[in-house]
Steps between C-alpha positions, in 0.01 A plus 500: 500500500619848425597701806326808357196617690219671314294685756163481328256385764172347389185621666471378857385139494392316810576127484160335478590137437663238718669206327702209638774271368504127571825307468359160580845352555516700823148401610584136431824501697348685795218245506761223518398323180202424279180690574136434418317665210273643770798701625504682167127571524537641849805703401287682246223538759746671736619736226143591409425581864785752489352671194769374261398554136782322316729207580835448328584131501868430432513225241815292453563357154419129482450507877874441521521629855190343649381185321235366742363773727150360562381187674275440200743473209213507246425863586680767297633749755465813288158402366377451855638839603330669203167337581519595867603859422216546252249354743603779739474772236878546464722501193792260481811582299776251432828657611761352269875545546638425157860464621393264782563148370741356755603578855862612502481549877435129569847358432596171658871399507591192299556282807141545621279198441237569232246270332648284228322672212733769360260791479729786586730759347867481593672819611803615695324476838374148426167365374196722444206258518197731480496574127223521240498197264531730197830633635628148565419413140638825353776631730658692210219759515616634837694827525852418384820619665748709305832311464828653612865440424578288804607140447232236559688169496812392686623416849556762770871562550491830688264696727517875563342663803443876461475750782369855479808720540865412482598483868660185638274235650544288810409187301790259450522175303426283802178690564339380177346171395392416143214256437302387196193300405319373193168610653384800696592361841709212639828688461825311558852642547716520188800274545859624480684820582442831325720804447399819679590849376376838626533782248340815360312504170263739327125447475283760326790746509563463876778323685374211713653231717492156333572164659609262227464128575655275234626149436153341473356266241134497602301305241233692308260230619545652847275791411497667842817640661512636856762699687446501875686721746572325831573815702248547778635787711596860438359768275473389141667708230441305178179673395343548160186478285376149557440440129852586378746370759593169335628415152584160350775446242601212274802401294692791355357746751167522316214608728221247522134588483350473848211615715563627857289378788238728657485339841406164642177305514422489869360163598161638595479682165589186309247299699238762417577488126484121497173499690356760262597282204342184642189675629425680175591216268395193698284636781716328761809555710846401373645164607716490809872519436465698176743749656796326659541516877841666467367788288609829653752351741779691326562710189584190299163348591300789358355593163526853361291738291632593156357770271185504711448875506582528868594844627871549441721668757840465665644205682811433705697190404683496835189586699234291673221743589304533176300217345729501194831558678783249523451326167494564125352256247510515122309277258648425160299658218169689504132440463469496121141630523270637764336212680139537393445832319439472125561758228207648301715533186397143419154467337473162673527667841240768423269230364553293815404793721192585295389136472528465878291813552241390245467139607543524875357847573269640233333165435395470867335841499739754652391862451842619396873442520760701691854464365794532737866492406630444853592139568696255715653313205798710398680589820859584419769734627614565142178618341672709233669183370173322414269541203762458225298250299614461140186639327536825697875513432430453128235775495726744687778440248256548210386836640823642638785300344629390840550146630355515852699192604843638419469878463389786721128567480278799567322381813185703438466376142557146623231525769259671263543222245434235764195692617351499151439127535305554821285760327453258209377236741255741664372606159443139397333424833275807473359365173416169667345660807302759304336225295366363830380841618732484802733757656880516487677660795874565514706526816757779529750422771762728657748218439477568125733797555861480384641496853253337739624465858617185675457136409145557370645625172510130408122490479504677163745423215728803483589486131151605387326833459140497621315741271204565727431836337438327168290229665272771643493756220452248215212320674686173553409515868140546616604575858818549701636354823782657700720305735782623725412863425625609743760236585389347833818349641759602762708815457391525137139548605309766304725495193291558190241741639599748231390262222144439617356830378643453153370145454156580640471810282575303184262220597209735564576703187436184301203387707676215680414432865809459717533297818781482756615211717533522878700221655316305770720194478755468783372816667328322790571187705329210324358331808318818598308559179261209539144603569467241772842557662511538876616860471430625146685811398288818515487781248665744742795275582817715471663232285254598227597868498707473183226299330243767585738765368551317170129430456403863563767621260349288222131531586440854616568810287697278264558468127368145499167345412552217745732308727619140471549316830817300450428226584205303635715251687607789724159518664317174427554145618386166359424197716541198275337264750169688511501689171452819698671824402517788747600864468668741740238734656728805490493507118124557490533782753783654302316494168180638652695789652674572172172502311369755749809717455468463123145633511606797710788572263271468198246739649773757540 
């Protein structure tokens, strides 16, 4: 999004509609497994009691993430939701994340026991088992990584450790241990002595301290190489960016392609990922012993994240305080593609998306489709390196005479070209939806900016332009959704306020209603939102102050036609045993109060 702010305020609009998003994966997990079709009916009853007028139901392609959510497998989940919503006088839109076709966040190291059927994508962190069948059959359609000049094949003969700054370090040869493994985990010490040399080299024009360890012959089959510092006391001095402190070299001093670790899988995190996989795919808990009993007993009995989009910072090789201190791990090579995100340059991909929307959503009677570009399928810490698929490279060279794989590119032209394929998809989809007399809504997310903050930048592919102005002004979109305007997290909270006026002005100029999300999820303790809890949370609880503030900002004296409660699982609860679905009482009080304030504001 452009950082320019056009201060052209539309006439004062008081938000008159309340919508809600349902990500049924969250409802399912919080219920502990399969739920009854009656739970869906009652969920819609609860929404109707709150005065909700539209439900956005997040639909996953081919049900890749949640194959069997209902106790009655003959019931189509979305069809049941549509029927129940309509019975209560509400619209139901399918919320479709086109880039969401595989969970890159659910990575299981190769030494974790998985079912025998090989239905997963291999990546640097291990196996990624929650993937849409279409991606498994056509992995070449995913966003492709740009190659670099580093050597791919060959044994490791030398390791360089790089410190920020050129001062001497307290680390000596005897303080270091080198280990390797063919899988992400189960590291074993590398046999034999190595040569140790401390010297100064230049990196990015600056002098830095480098520890050079040589004399190895670590087989390329040992993909993972670890350097562990055994010092436990004193103030560490070997500090640097945790993604550029370790380099691998082969014969002839040629640097080898490698991916730095981004921290360790804590045991409880790994257990949670494994349980998520088994619950969502098999509706049961994982077998005992899937994670070895010695996991986490030492650095060598851990697995590590690679290219996972984790927040990058600084670590201390000779320190012990931080969660990433004391060890560096590098994996040979890179992820050749994003894990699950596919590229719209391929007609086959656009057809797949549209066929899924037609067959699974429009054919069961949804009132419209909301398209989101955020996703959990392409998490990477090297976003600018992905999206270099050959058809785009060929088109860029045809237009500009530049080979994007080997020559310097104009980043804006490159992103704009990529974005054209998204607009092409939306145009093709609009034709399909218009023939059905349904609505097409597009989601504009703060993360679409060039420099989104923190790890959440992974949720949107960074090598694309998102031409929302064209989508609105050329009648591709029938309505507009905003999310993360303003940005709701941590110290970056309230970024993006300056863009809201501009987007809302354009939407209303072209007669498009615009709605804004308010995040309910994770804002309140789960066990207190149940309607029948011993001490249900009340609307005036101080923990809800920020939620009240955000709701008032969107609802009262706003530029929006409505607010989207994100998401329903934040204030409803399903009981699979009884089929009963309850809702938190405070939400009804909150919405009633806001309606009253809206009326007062409108009268003014």
